[in-house]
Amino acid sequence: GGFRGLAFPKICADPRRIPSTQGRKSGLHASAACGTHPVLRRPPTPAGKVWLEDADAVATVDLANSCYQLMLRLVCYAHGIPRPNPDNGVALNLGIALMRACTLLGERAARLPAGPSNPGRNAGMSFTALRDSAPFAPGAGARRFFIERLEEFAAAGEMLAKDGEARAIAAAKLLSDLAKRAASLFESVGEPAPVAPPPVPKGAIGNEETTKANGIETVVGEKITIDFEAMHPFAAMRDGRANGVPRQCRRTVDSSQHDGCRKAGGDCGNLSFWCDPLPPQ
């Protein structure tokens, strides 16, 4: 809703808004005929869609999308940590460097053919990944995840670089350096000193005085006092009481229909919800 007034959504909704530059400048043309929102496999409804069949293109797009997802997770992780924590700077620097790898892999994917089912169309990043981009809780577990993930990217980049293409070689070198840098930096920062939580002022919400006597818990607030007595519902029904009210079985005509009745018309001794409160005396 907040993007309706911007230019890009308007252009997407009406391609005629795109200014025609063909003819104004000689030699100006698209660098590659990339497919729109390509997917890594044939979709159930393929009409009007582009999917990738070239193995090199699939591997490149998969790695590019995975790098993009991890970049988001690193940036989210960094912004969720207060600045004194050294993980903040390490994660942010790794995320920014990973953007460069995404650029190289995206440019490579845009120059690879999609496959025989889409002649004349090239691959391209779809910016989709199965994993969530929500930040991890700070600590050793998050660091281990980032290190292992970058090591996986470095191995995948090394496989792509075997064909000798310049962008693949550059991306593989960058990912390898990032994996080594992540292991070194995350190990060097160590565990941050624990920060003590701020003291709760007296009388603040959640700091009310609580007392307990004879099984009754009393909480005295600013405007209300709560008395709470806990009783297990099964224990209450076993005693013929629930919420402090005596109960009797509904099926008083034929007690055989209800196992556990002590007597017809009397209290129910079974753990059942077929009991109704006895009428007031």
PDB file of C-alpha atoms in Angstrom:
ATOM      1  CA  GLY A   1       0.000   0.000   0.000  1.00  0.00           C
ATOM      2  CA  GLY A   2       2.848   2.420   0.819  1.00  0.00           C
ATOM      3  CA  PHE A   3       4.542   1.936  -2.578  1.00  0.00           C
ATOM      4  CA  ARG A   4       1.614   2.914  -4.797  1.00  0.00           C
ATOM      5  CA  GLY A   5       2.832   6.454  -5.337  1.00  0.00           C
ATOM      6  CA  LEU A   6       6.338   5.460  -6.423  1.00  0.00           C
ATOM      7  CA  ALA A   7       7.443   5.369 -10.051  1.00  0.00           C
ATOM      8  CA  PHE A   8       8.642   1.761 -10.268  1.00  0.00           C
ATOM      9  CA  PRO A   9       5.256   0.132  -9.441  1.00  0.00           C
ATOM     10  CA  LYS A  10       3.605   2.412 -11.989  1.00  0.00           C
ATOM     11  CA  ILE A  11       6.075   1.336 -14.669  1.00  0.00           C
ATOM     12  CA  CYS A  12       5.525  -2.337 -13.808  1.00  0.00           C
ATOM     13  CA  ALA A  13       1.767  -1.877 -14.065  1.00  0.00           C
ATOM     14  CA  ASP A  14       1.995  -0.057 -17.391  1.00  0.00           C
ATOM     15  CA  PRO A  15       5.116  -0.824 -19.493  1.00  0.00           C
ATOM     16  CA  ARG A  16       4.207   2.012 -21.848  1.00  0.00           C
ATOM     17  CA  ARG A  17       5.548   4.376 -19.212  1.00  0.00           C
ATOM     18  CA  ILE A  18       9.090   3.116 -19.936  1.00  0.00           C
ATOM     19  CA  PRO A  19      10.755   5.816 -22.058  1.00  0.00           C
ATOM     20  CA  SER A  20      11.874   4.613 -25.459  1.00  0.00           C
ATOM     21  CA  THR A  21      15.622   5.134 -25.775  1.00  0.00           C
ATOM     22  CA  GLN A  22      16.112   2.909 -28.803  1.00  0.00           C
ATOM     23  CA  GLY A  23      17.169   5.158 -31.636  1.00  0.00           C
ATOM     24  CA  ARG A  24      18.219   8.043 -29.407  1.00  0.00           C
ATOM     25  CA  LYS A  25      21.522   6.389 -28.615  1.00  0.00           C
ATOM     26  CA  SER A  26      23.103   4.042 -31.093  1.00  0.00           C
ATOM     27  CA  GLY A  27      24.001   0.610 -29.760  1.00  0.00           C
ATOM     28  CA  LEU A  28      21.808   0.832 -26.636  1.00  0.00           C
ATOM     29  CA  HIS A  29      20.201  -2.541 -25.950  1.00  0.00           C
ATOM     30  CA  ALA A  30      19.634  -5.006 -23.173  1.00  0.00           C
ATOM     31  CA  SER A  31      22.769  -6.887 -22.120  1.00  0.00           C
ATOM     32  CA  ALA A  32      20.970 -10.243 -21.954  1.00  0.00           C
ATOM     33  CA  ALA A  33      17.540 -11.669 -22.729  1.00  0.00           C
ATOM     34  CA  CYS A  34      16.844 -12.843 -19.195  1.00  0.00           C
ATOM     35  CA  GLY A  35      13.661 -14.669 -18.319  1.00  0.00           C
ATOM     36  CA  THR A  36      11.194 -13.045 -15.937  1.00  0.00           C
ATOM     37  CA  HIS A  37      11.056 -14.818 -12.551  1.00  0.00           C
ATOM     38  CA  PRO A  38      12.805 -18.001 -13.757  1.00  0.00           C
ATOM     39  CA  VAL A  39      12.406 -21.129 -11.652  1.00  0.00           C
ATOM     40  CA  LEU A  40      14.821 -24.022 -11.224  1.00  0.00           C
ATOM     41  CA  ARG A  41      12.471 -26.723 -12.519  1.00  0.00           C
ATOM     42  CA  ARG A  42       9.512 -27.120 -14.830  1.00  0.00           C
ATOM     43  CA  PRO A  43       6.416 -25.602 -13.120  1.00  0.00           C
ATOM     44  CA  PRO A  44       3.067 -27.459 -12.994  1.00  0.00           C
ATOM     45  CA  THR A  45       1.562 -24.814 -15.299  1.00  0.00           C
ATOM     46  CA  PRO A  46       4.401 -23.891 -17.682  1.00  0.00           C
ATOM     47  CA  ALA A  47       2.447 -21.599 -20.017  1.00  0.00           C
ATOM     48  CA  GLY A  48       4.088 -18.169 -20.162  1.00  0.00           C
ATOM     49  CA  LYS A  49       6.806 -19.093 -17.642  1.00  0.00           C
ATOM     50  CA  VAL A  50      10.553 -19.607 -17.869  1.00  0.00           C
ATOM     51  CA  TRP A  51      12.269 -22.500 -16.146  1.00  0.00           C
ATOM     52  CA  LEU A  52      15.901 -23.578 -16.145  1.00  0.00           C
ATOM     53  CA  GLU A  53      17.160 -26.804 -17.662  1.00  0.00           C
ATOM     54  CA  ASP A  54      20.811 -25.996 -18.247  1.00  0.00           C
ATOM     55  CA  ALA A  55      22.749 -27.624 -15.373  1.00  0.00           C
ATOM     56  CA  ASP A  56      25.311 -24.800 -15.181  1.00  0.00           C
ATOM     57  CA  ALA A  57      22.553 -22.191 -15.059  1.00  0.00           C
ATOM     58  CA  VAL A  58      20.670 -24.082 -12.341  1.00  0.00           C
ATOM     59  CA  ALA A  59      23.805 -24.373 -10.184  1.00  0.00           C
ATOM     60  CA  THR A  60      24.671 -20.697 -10.668  1.00  0.00           C
ATOM     61  CA  VAL A  61      21.185 -19.399  -9.867  1.00  0.00           C
ATOM     62  CA  ASP A  62      20.879 -21.708  -6.869  1.00  0.00           C
ATOM     63  CA  LEU A  63      24.153 -20.436  -5.419  1.00  0.00           C
ATOM     64  CA  ALA A  64      23.291 -16.805  -6.213  1.00  0.00           C
ATOM     65  CA  ASN A  65      19.896 -17.067  -4.519  1.00  0.00           C
ATOM     66  CA  SER A  66      21.439 -18.798  -1.493  1.00  0.00           C
ATOM     67  CA  CYS A  67      24.062 -16.054  -1.191  1.00  0.00           C
ATOM     68  CA  TYR A  68      21.331 -13.433  -1.327  1.00  0.00           C
ATOM     69  CA  GLN A  69      19.368 -15.175   1.429  1.00  0.00           C
ATOM     70  CA  LEU A  70      22.411 -15.506   3.687  1.00  0.00           C
ATOM     71  CA  MET A  71      23.269 -11.867   3.033  1.00  0.00           C
ATOM     72  CA  LEU A  72      19.825 -10.882   4.333  1.00  0.00           C
ATOM     73  CA  ARG A  73      20.260 -13.087   7.371  1.00  0.00           C
ATOM     74  CA  LEU A  74      23.668 -11.622   8.184  1.00  0.00           C
ATOM     75  CA  VAL A  75      22.363  -8.062   7.919  1.00  0.00           C
ATOM     76  CA  CYS A  76      19.297  -8.876  10.045  1.00  0.00           C
ATOM     77  CA  TYR A  77      21.534 -10.611  12.580  1.00  0.00           C
ATOM     78  CA  ALA A  78      23.821  -7.563  12.765  1.00  0.00           C
ATOM     79  CA  HIS A  79      20.973  -5.097  13.269  1.00  0.00           C
ATOM     80  CA  GLY A  80      19.522  -7.263  16.044  1.00  0.00           C
ATOM     81  CA  ILE A  81      22.702  -7.026  18.141  1.00  0.00           C
ATOM     82  CA  PRO A  82      23.666  -3.940  20.179  1.00  0.00           C
ATOM     83  CA  ARG A  83      26.802  -2.211  18.937  1.00  0.00           C
ATOM     84  CA  PRO A  84      29.160  -3.135  21.823  1.00  0.00           C
ATOM     85  CA  ASN A  85      28.784  -6.776  20.766  1.00  0.00           C
ATOM     86  CA  PRO A  86      31.608  -7.514  18.279  1.00  0.00           C
ATOM     87  CA  ASP A  87      29.326  -9.855  16.305  1.00  0.00           C
ATOM     88  CA  ASN A  88      27.591  -6.735  14.987  1.00  0.00           C
ATOM     89  CA  GLY A  89      30.495  -5.512  12.890  1.00  0.00           C
ATOM     90  CA  VAL A  90      31.597  -8.977  11.765  1.00  0.00           C
ATOM     91  CA  ALA A  91      28.150  -9.987  10.517  1.00  0.00           C
ATOM     92  CA  LEU A  92      27.556  -6.660   8.787  1.00  0.00           C
ATOM     93  CA  ASN A  93      30.917  -6.739   6.977  1.00  0.00           C
ATOM     94  CA  LEU A  94      30.329 -10.311   5.826  1.00  0.00           C
ATOM     95  CA  GLY A  95      26.848  -9.428   4.573  1.00  0.00           C
ATOM     96  CA  ILE A  96      28.129  -6.450   2.565  1.00  0.00           C
ATOM     97  CA  ALA A  97      30.924  -8.548   1.043  1.00  0.00           C
ATOM     98  CA  LEU A  98      28.414 -11.265   0.152  1.00  0.00           C
ATOM     99  CA  MET A  99      26.529  -8.706  -1.945  1.00  0.00           C
ATOM    100  CA  ARG A 100      29.530  -8.579  -4.287  1.00  0.00           C
ATOM    101  CA  ALA A 101      29.382 -12.342  -4.741  1.00  0.00           C
ATOM    102  CA  CYS A 102      25.672 -12.047  -5.566  1.00  0.00           C
ATOM    103  CA  THR A 103      26.499  -9.476  -8.246  1.00  0.00           C
ATOM    104  CA  LEU A 104      29.073 -11.713  -9.928  1.00  0.00           C
ATOM    105  CA  LEU A 105      26.847 -14.773  -9.832  1.00  0.00           C
ATOM    106  CA  GLY A 106      23.817 -12.817 -11.047  1.00  0.00           C
ATOM    107  CA  GLU A 107      25.778 -11.453 -14.016  1.00  0.00           C
ATOM    108  CA  ARG A 108      26.981 -14.958 -14.852  1.00  0.00           C
ATOM    109  CA  ALA A 109      23.458 -16.399 -14.618  1.00  0.00           C
ATOM    110  CA  ALA A 110      22.103 -13.695 -16.941  1.00  0.00           C
ATOM    111  CA  ARG A 111      24.498 -14.884 -19.649  1.00  0.00           C
ATOM    112  CA  LEU A 112      23.685 -18.592 -19.430  1.00  0.00           C
ATOM    113  CA  PRO A 113      20.873 -20.140 -21.512  1.00  0.00           C
ATOM    114  CA  ALA A 114      17.726 -21.197 -19.677  1.00  0.00           C
ATOM    115  CA  GLY A 115      17.395 -24.413 -21.694  1.00  0.00           C
ATOM    116  CA  PRO A 116      15.876 -25.938 -24.816  1.00  0.00           C
ATOM    117  CA  SER A 117      12.284 -25.389 -23.626  1.00  0.00           C
ATOM    118  CA  ASN A 118      12.863 -21.613 -23.621  1.00  0.00           C
ATOM    119  CA  PRO A 119      15.015 -20.834 -26.684  1.00  0.00           C
ATOM    120  CA  GLY A 120      16.444 -17.350 -26.798  1.00  0.00           C
ATOM    121  CA  ARG A 121      15.946 -16.868 -23.040  1.00  0.00           C
ATOM    122  CA  ASN A 122      18.706 -16.695 -20.472  1.00  0.00           C
ATOM    123  CA  ALA A 123      18.703 -17.537 -16.795  1.00  0.00           C
ATOM    124  CA  GLY A 124      18.771 -14.997 -13.982  1.00  0.00           C
ATOM    125  CA  MET A 125      18.455 -14.636 -10.231  1.00  0.00           C
ATOM    126  CA  SER A 126      14.973 -15.112  -8.822  1.00  0.00           C
ATOM    127  CA  PHE A 127      15.936 -13.998  -5.264  1.00  0.00           C
ATOM    128  CA  THR A 128      14.067 -16.934  -3.752  1.00  0.00           C
ATOM    129  CA  ALA A 129      15.285 -19.368  -1.103  1.00  0.00           C
ATOM    130  CA  LEU A 130      13.606 -21.913   1.120  1.00  0.00           C
ATOM    131  CA  ARG A 131      15.292 -20.818   4.330  1.00  0.00           C
ATOM    132  CA  ASP A 132      14.015 -18.092   6.603  1.00  0.00           C
ATOM    133  CA  SER A 133      15.891 -14.791   6.844  1.00  0.00           C
ATOM    134  CA  ALA A 134      14.914 -14.066  10.457  1.00  0.00           C
ATOM    135  CA  PRO A 135      17.934 -13.389  12.697  1.00  0.00           C
ATOM    136  CA  PHE A 136      19.333 -16.036  15.001  1.00  0.00           C
ATOM    137  CA  ALA A 137      19.796 -15.545  18.710  1.00  0.00           C
ATOM    138  CA  PRO A 138      23.323 -14.158  19.242  1.00  0.00           C
ATOM    139  CA  GLY A 139      25.891 -16.708  20.293  1.00  0.00           C
ATOM    140  CA  ALA A 140      28.097 -19.598  19.262  1.00  0.00           C
ATOM    141  CA  GLY A 141      25.287 -21.406  17.420  1.00  0.00           C
ATOM    142  CA  ALA A 142      24.673 -18.483  15.043  1.00  0.00           C
ATOM    143  CA  ARG A 143      28.397 -18.101  14.381  1.00  0.00           C
ATOM    144  CA  ARG A 144      28.770 -21.792  13.600  1.00  0.00           C
ATOM    145  CA  PHE A 145      25.873 -21.598  11.150  1.00  0.00           C
ATOM    146  CA  PHE A 146      27.367 -18.640   9.257  1.00  0.00           C
ATOM    147  CA  ILE A 147      30.801 -20.266   9.070  1.00  0.00           C
ATOM    148  CA  GLU A 148      29.464 -23.606   7.806  1.00  0.00           C
ATOM    149  CA  ARG A 149      27.151 -21.936   5.285  1.00  0.00           C
ATOM    150  CA  LEU A 150      29.975 -19.854   3.807  1.00  0.00           C
ATOM    151  CA  GLU A 151      32.150 -22.962   3.608  1.00  0.00           C
ATOM    152  CA  GLU A 152      29.374 -24.642   1.600  1.00  0.00           C
ATOM    153  CA  PHE A 153      29.201 -21.620  -0.713  1.00  0.00           C
ATOM    154  CA  ALA A 154      32.980 -21.725  -1.202  1.00  0.00           C
ATOM    155  CA  ALA A 155      32.807 -25.389  -2.220  1.00  0.00           C
ATOM    156  CA  ALA A 156      29.949 -24.702  -4.642  1.00  0.00           C
ATOM    157  CA  GLY A 157      31.788 -21.716  -6.117  1.00  0.00           C
ATOM    158  CA  GLU A 158      34.879 -23.850  -6.665  1.00  0.00           C
ATOM    159  CA  MET A 159      32.784 -26.281  -8.710  1.00  0.00           C
ATOM    160  CA  LEU A 160      31.436 -23.450 -10.893  1.00  0.00           C
ATOM    161  CA  ALA A 161      34.900 -22.016 -11.488  1.00  0.00           C
ATOM    162  CA  LYS A 162      36.124 -25.190 -13.167  1.00  0.00           C
ATOM    163  CA  ASP A 163      34.829 -24.017 -16.551  1.00  0.00           C
ATOM    164  CA  GLY A 164      37.241 -21.066 -16.456  1.00  0.00           C
ATOM    165  CA  GLU A 165      34.611 -18.304 -16.823  1.00  0.00           C
ATOM    166  CA  ALA A 166      35.914 -15.029 -15.364  1.00  0.00           C
ATOM    167  CA  ARG A 167      32.895 -14.206 -13.194  1.00  0.00           C
ATOM    168  CA  ALA A 168      32.730 -17.736 -11.801  1.00  0.00           C
ATOM    169  CA  ILE A 169      36.428 -17.608 -10.886  1.00  0.00           C
ATOM    170  CA  ALA A 170      36.041 -14.207  -9.206  1.00  0.00           C
ATOM    171  CA  ALA A 171      32.947 -15.328  -7.263  1.00  0.00           C
ATOM    172  CA  ALA A 172      34.677 -18.543  -6.151  1.00  0.00           C
ATOM    173  CA  LYS A 173      37.706 -16.610  -4.881  1.00  0.00           C
ATOM    174  CA  LEU A 174      35.500 -14.130  -3.049  1.00  0.00           C
ATOM    175  CA  LEU A 175      33.428 -16.881  -1.393  1.00  0.00           C
ATOM    176  CA  SER A 176      36.554 -18.763  -0.358  1.00  0.00           C
ATOM    177  CA  ASP A 177      38.005 -15.616   1.225  1.00  0.00           C
ATOM    178  CA  LEU A 178      34.690 -14.928   2.998  1.00  0.00           C
ATOM    179  CA  ALA A 179      34.588 -18.437   4.483  1.00  0.00           C
ATOM    180  CA  LYS A 180      38.126 -18.048   5.862  1.00  0.00           C
ATOM    181  CA  ARG A 181      37.413 -14.527   7.095  1.00  0.00           C
ATOM    182  CA  ALA A 182      34.225 -15.614   8.866  1.00  0.00           C
ATOM    183  CA  ALA A 183      36.012 -18.418  10.709  1.00  0.00           C
ATOM    184  CA  SER A 184      38.843 -16.116  11.720  1.00  0.00           C
ATOM    185  CA  LEU A 185      36.737 -13.124  12.772  1.00  0.00           C
ATOM    186  CA  PHE A 186      34.055 -15.014  14.658  1.00  0.00           C
ATOM    187  CA  GLU A 187      36.702 -16.944  16.590  1.00  0.00           C
ATOM    188  CA  SER A 188      38.711 -13.810  17.404  1.00  0.00           C
ATOM    189  CA  VAL A 189      35.846 -11.779  18.853  1.00  0.00           C
ATOM    190  CA  GLY A 190      35.115 -14.309  21.610  1.00  0.00           C
ATOM    191  CA  GLU A 191      32.061 -14.251  23.790  1.00  0.00           C
ATOM    192  CA  PRO A 192      30.898 -10.750  24.775  1.00  0.00           C
ATOM    193  CA  ALA A 193      30.693  -9.879  28.422  1.00  0.00           C
ATOM    194  CA  PRO A 194      27.189 -10.456  29.769  1.00  0.00           C
ATOM    195  CA  VAL A 195      25.168  -7.309  30.252  1.00  0.00           C
ATOM    196  CA  ALA A 196      23.160  -7.136  33.456  1.00  0.00           C
ATOM    197  CA  PRO A 197      19.486  -6.257  32.908  1.00  0.00           C
ATOM    198  CA  PRO A 198      18.416  -2.873  34.230  1.00  0.00           C
ATOM    199  CA  PRO A 199      16.840  -2.939  37.689  1.00  0.00           C
ATOM    200  CA  VAL A 200      13.059  -2.935  37.816  1.00  0.00           C
ATOM    201  CA  PRO A 201      11.824   0.094  39.742  1.00  0.00           C
ATOM    202  CA  LYS A 202       9.708  -0.568  42.784  1.00  0.00           C
ATOM    203  CA  GLY A 203       6.017  -0.439  41.988  1.00  0.00           C
ATOM    204  CA  ALA A 204       6.533  -1.076  38.271  1.00  0.00           C
ATOM    205  CA  ILE A 205       4.275  -3.459  36.383  1.00  0.00           C
ATOM    206  CA  GLY A 206       5.435  -7.019  36.956  1.00  0.00           C
ATOM    207  CA  ASN A 207       7.059  -6.174  40.276  1.00  0.00           C
ATOM    208  CA  GLU A 208       3.980  -6.316  42.492  1.00  0.00           C
ATOM    209  CA  GLU A 209       4.236  -7.849  45.952  1.00  0.00           C
ATOM    210  CA  THR A 210       2.995 -11.445  46.112  1.00  0.00           C
ATOM    211  CA  THR A 211       2.097 -13.453  49.199  1.00  0.00           C
ATOM    212  CA  LYS A 212       0.781 -16.979  49.634  1.00  0.00           C
ATOM    213  CA  ALA A 213      -1.091 -18.328  52.636  1.00  0.00           C
ATOM    214  CA  ASN A 214      -3.301 -21.440  53.010  1.00  0.00           C
ATOM    215  CA  GLY A 215      -2.939 -22.220  49.298  1.00  0.00           C
ATOM    216  CA  ILE A 216      -4.230 -18.787  48.260  1.00  0.00           C
ATOM    217  CA  GLU A 217      -1.887 -16.501  46.325  1.00  0.00           C
ATOM    218  CA  THR A 218      -2.467 -12.773  46.757  1.00  0.00           C
ATOM    219  CA  VAL A 219      -1.103 -10.116  44.395  1.00  0.00           C
ATOM    220  CA  VAL A 220      -1.515  -6.499  45.435  1.00  0.00           C
ATOM    221  CA  GLY A 221      -1.461  -4.093  42.511  1.00  0.00           C
ATOM    222  CA  GLU A 222      -1.858  -0.355  42.242  1.00  0.00           C
ATOM    223  CA  LYS A 223      -5.622  -0.454  41.711  1.00  0.00           C
ATOM    224  CA  ILE A 224      -6.614  -4.071  42.217  1.00  0.00           C
ATOM    225  CA  THR A 225      -5.853  -7.003  44.518  1.00  0.00           C
ATOM    226  CA  ILE A 226      -6.079 -10.535  43.098  1.00  0.00           C
ATOM    227  CA  ASP A 227      -6.624 -13.664  45.238  1.00  0.00           C
ATOM    228  CA  PHE A 228      -5.906 -16.886  43.328  1.00  0.00           C
ATOM    229  CA  GLU A 229      -6.507 -20.443  44.499  1.00  0.00           C
ATOM    230  CA  ALA A 230      -5.363 -23.166  42.096  1.00  0.00           C
ATOM    231  CA  MET A 231      -7.181 -26.517  42.000  1.00  0.00           C
ATOM    232  CA  HIS A 232      -6.627 -29.258  39.431  1.00  0.00           C
ATOM    233  CA  PRO A 233      -9.912 -29.756  37.505  1.00  0.00           C
ATOM    234  CA  PHE A 234      -9.706 -33.561  37.685  1.00  0.00           C
ATOM    235  CA  ALA A 235      -9.119 -33.449  41.408  1.00  0.00           C
ATOM    236  CA  ALA A 236     -12.072 -31.113  41.771  1.00  0.00           C
ATOM    237  CA  MET A 237     -14.380 -33.423  39.830  1.00  0.00           C
ATOM    238  CA  ARG A 238     -13.095 -36.465  41.688  1.00  0.00           C
ATOM    239  CA  ASP A 239     -14.228 -34.768  44.872  1.00  0.00           C
ATOM    240  CA  GLY A 240     -17.587 -33.942  43.305  1.00  0.00           C
ATOM    241  CA  ARG A 241     -16.726 -30.277  43.111  1.00  0.00           C
ATOM    242  CA  ALA A 242     -15.622 -27.904  40.350  1.00  0.00           C
ATOM    243  CA  ASN A 243     -14.966 -24.248  40.949  1.00  0.00           C
ATOM    244  CA  GLY A 244     -16.139 -24.837  44.483  1.00  0.00           C
ATOM    245  CA  VAL A 245     -19.660 -25.919  43.365  1.00  0.00           C
ATOM    246  CA  PRO A 246     -21.035 -29.436  44.229  1.00  0.00           C
ATOM    247  CA  ARG A 247     -21.908 -31.428  41.126  1.00  0.00           C
ATOM    248  CA  GLN A 248     -24.247 -34.310  40.323  1.00  0.00           C
ATOM    249  CA  CYS A 249     -24.542 -36.684  37.361  1.00  0.00           C
ATOM    250  CA  ARG A 250     -26.990 -35.794  34.595  1.00  0.00           C
ATOM    251  CA  ARG A 251     -27.894 -39.444  33.972  1.00  0.00           C
ATOM    252  CA  THR A 252     -29.685 -40.129  37.186  1.00  0.00           C
ATOM    253  CA  VAL A 253     -32.431 -42.289  35.675  1.00  0.00           C
ATOM    254  CA  ASP A 254     -30.180 -45.177  34.709  1.00  0.00           C
ATOM    255  CA  SER A 255     -26.903 -45.101  36.565  1.00  0.00           C
ATOM    256  CA  SER A 256     -25.534 -47.948  34.408  1.00  0.00           C
ATOM    257  CA  GLN A 257     -25.229 -45.461  31.521  1.00  0.00           C
ATOM    258  CA  HIS A 258     -22.561 -43.638  33.441  1.00  0.00           C
ATOM    259  CA  ASP A 259     -19.747 -45.688  34.933  1.00  0.00           C
ATOM    260  CA  GLY A 260     -18.441 -44.295  38.155  1.00  0.00           C
ATOM    261  CA  CYS A 261     -21.698 -42.996  39.663  1.00  0.00           C
ATOM    262  CA  ARG A 262     -21.684 -43.612  43.365  1.00  0.00           C
ATOM    263  CA  LYS A 263     -25.424 -43.685  43.555  1.00  0.00           C
ATOM    264  CA  ALA A 264     -28.387 -42.710  41.429  1.00  0.00           C
ATOM    265  CA  GLY A 265     -29.097 -39.048  41.901  1.00  0.00           C
ATOM    266  CA  GLY A 266     -25.911 -38.498  43.848  1.00  0.00           C
ATOM    267  CA  ASP A 267     -22.495 -37.062  43.242  1.00  0.00           C
ATOM    268  CA  CYS A 268     -20.448 -38.343  40.314  1.00  0.00           C
ATOM    269  CA  GLY A 269     -17.145 -39.978  41.179  1.00  0.00           C
ATOM    270  CA  ASN A 270     -15.960 -40.376  37.586  1.00  0.00           C
ATOM    271  CA  LEU A 271     -13.627 -37.956  35.770  1.00  0.00           C
ATOM    272  CA  SER A 272     -16.327 -36.866  33.350  1.00  0.00           C
ATOM    273  CA  PHE A 273     -17.882 -33.626  32.214  1.00  0.00           C
ATOM    274  CA  TRP A 274     -21.393 -35.094  32.341  1.00  0.00           C
ATOM    275  CA  CYS A 275     -21.871 -33.429  35.691  1.00  0.00           C
ATOM    276  CA  ASP A 276     -24.009 -30.394  36.378  1.00  0.00           C
ATOM    277  CA  PRO A 277     -23.908 -28.210  39.477  1.00  0.00           C
ATOM    278  CA  LEU A 278     -26.350 -29.176  42.177  1.00  0.00           C
ATOM    279  CA  PRO A 279     -29.130 -26.611  42.600  1.00  0.00           C
ATOM    280  CA  PRO A 280     -28.613 -24.244  45.512  1.00  0.00           C
ATOM    281  CA  GLN A 281     -30.084 -25.466  48.805  1.00  0.00           C
TER     282      GLN A 281
END
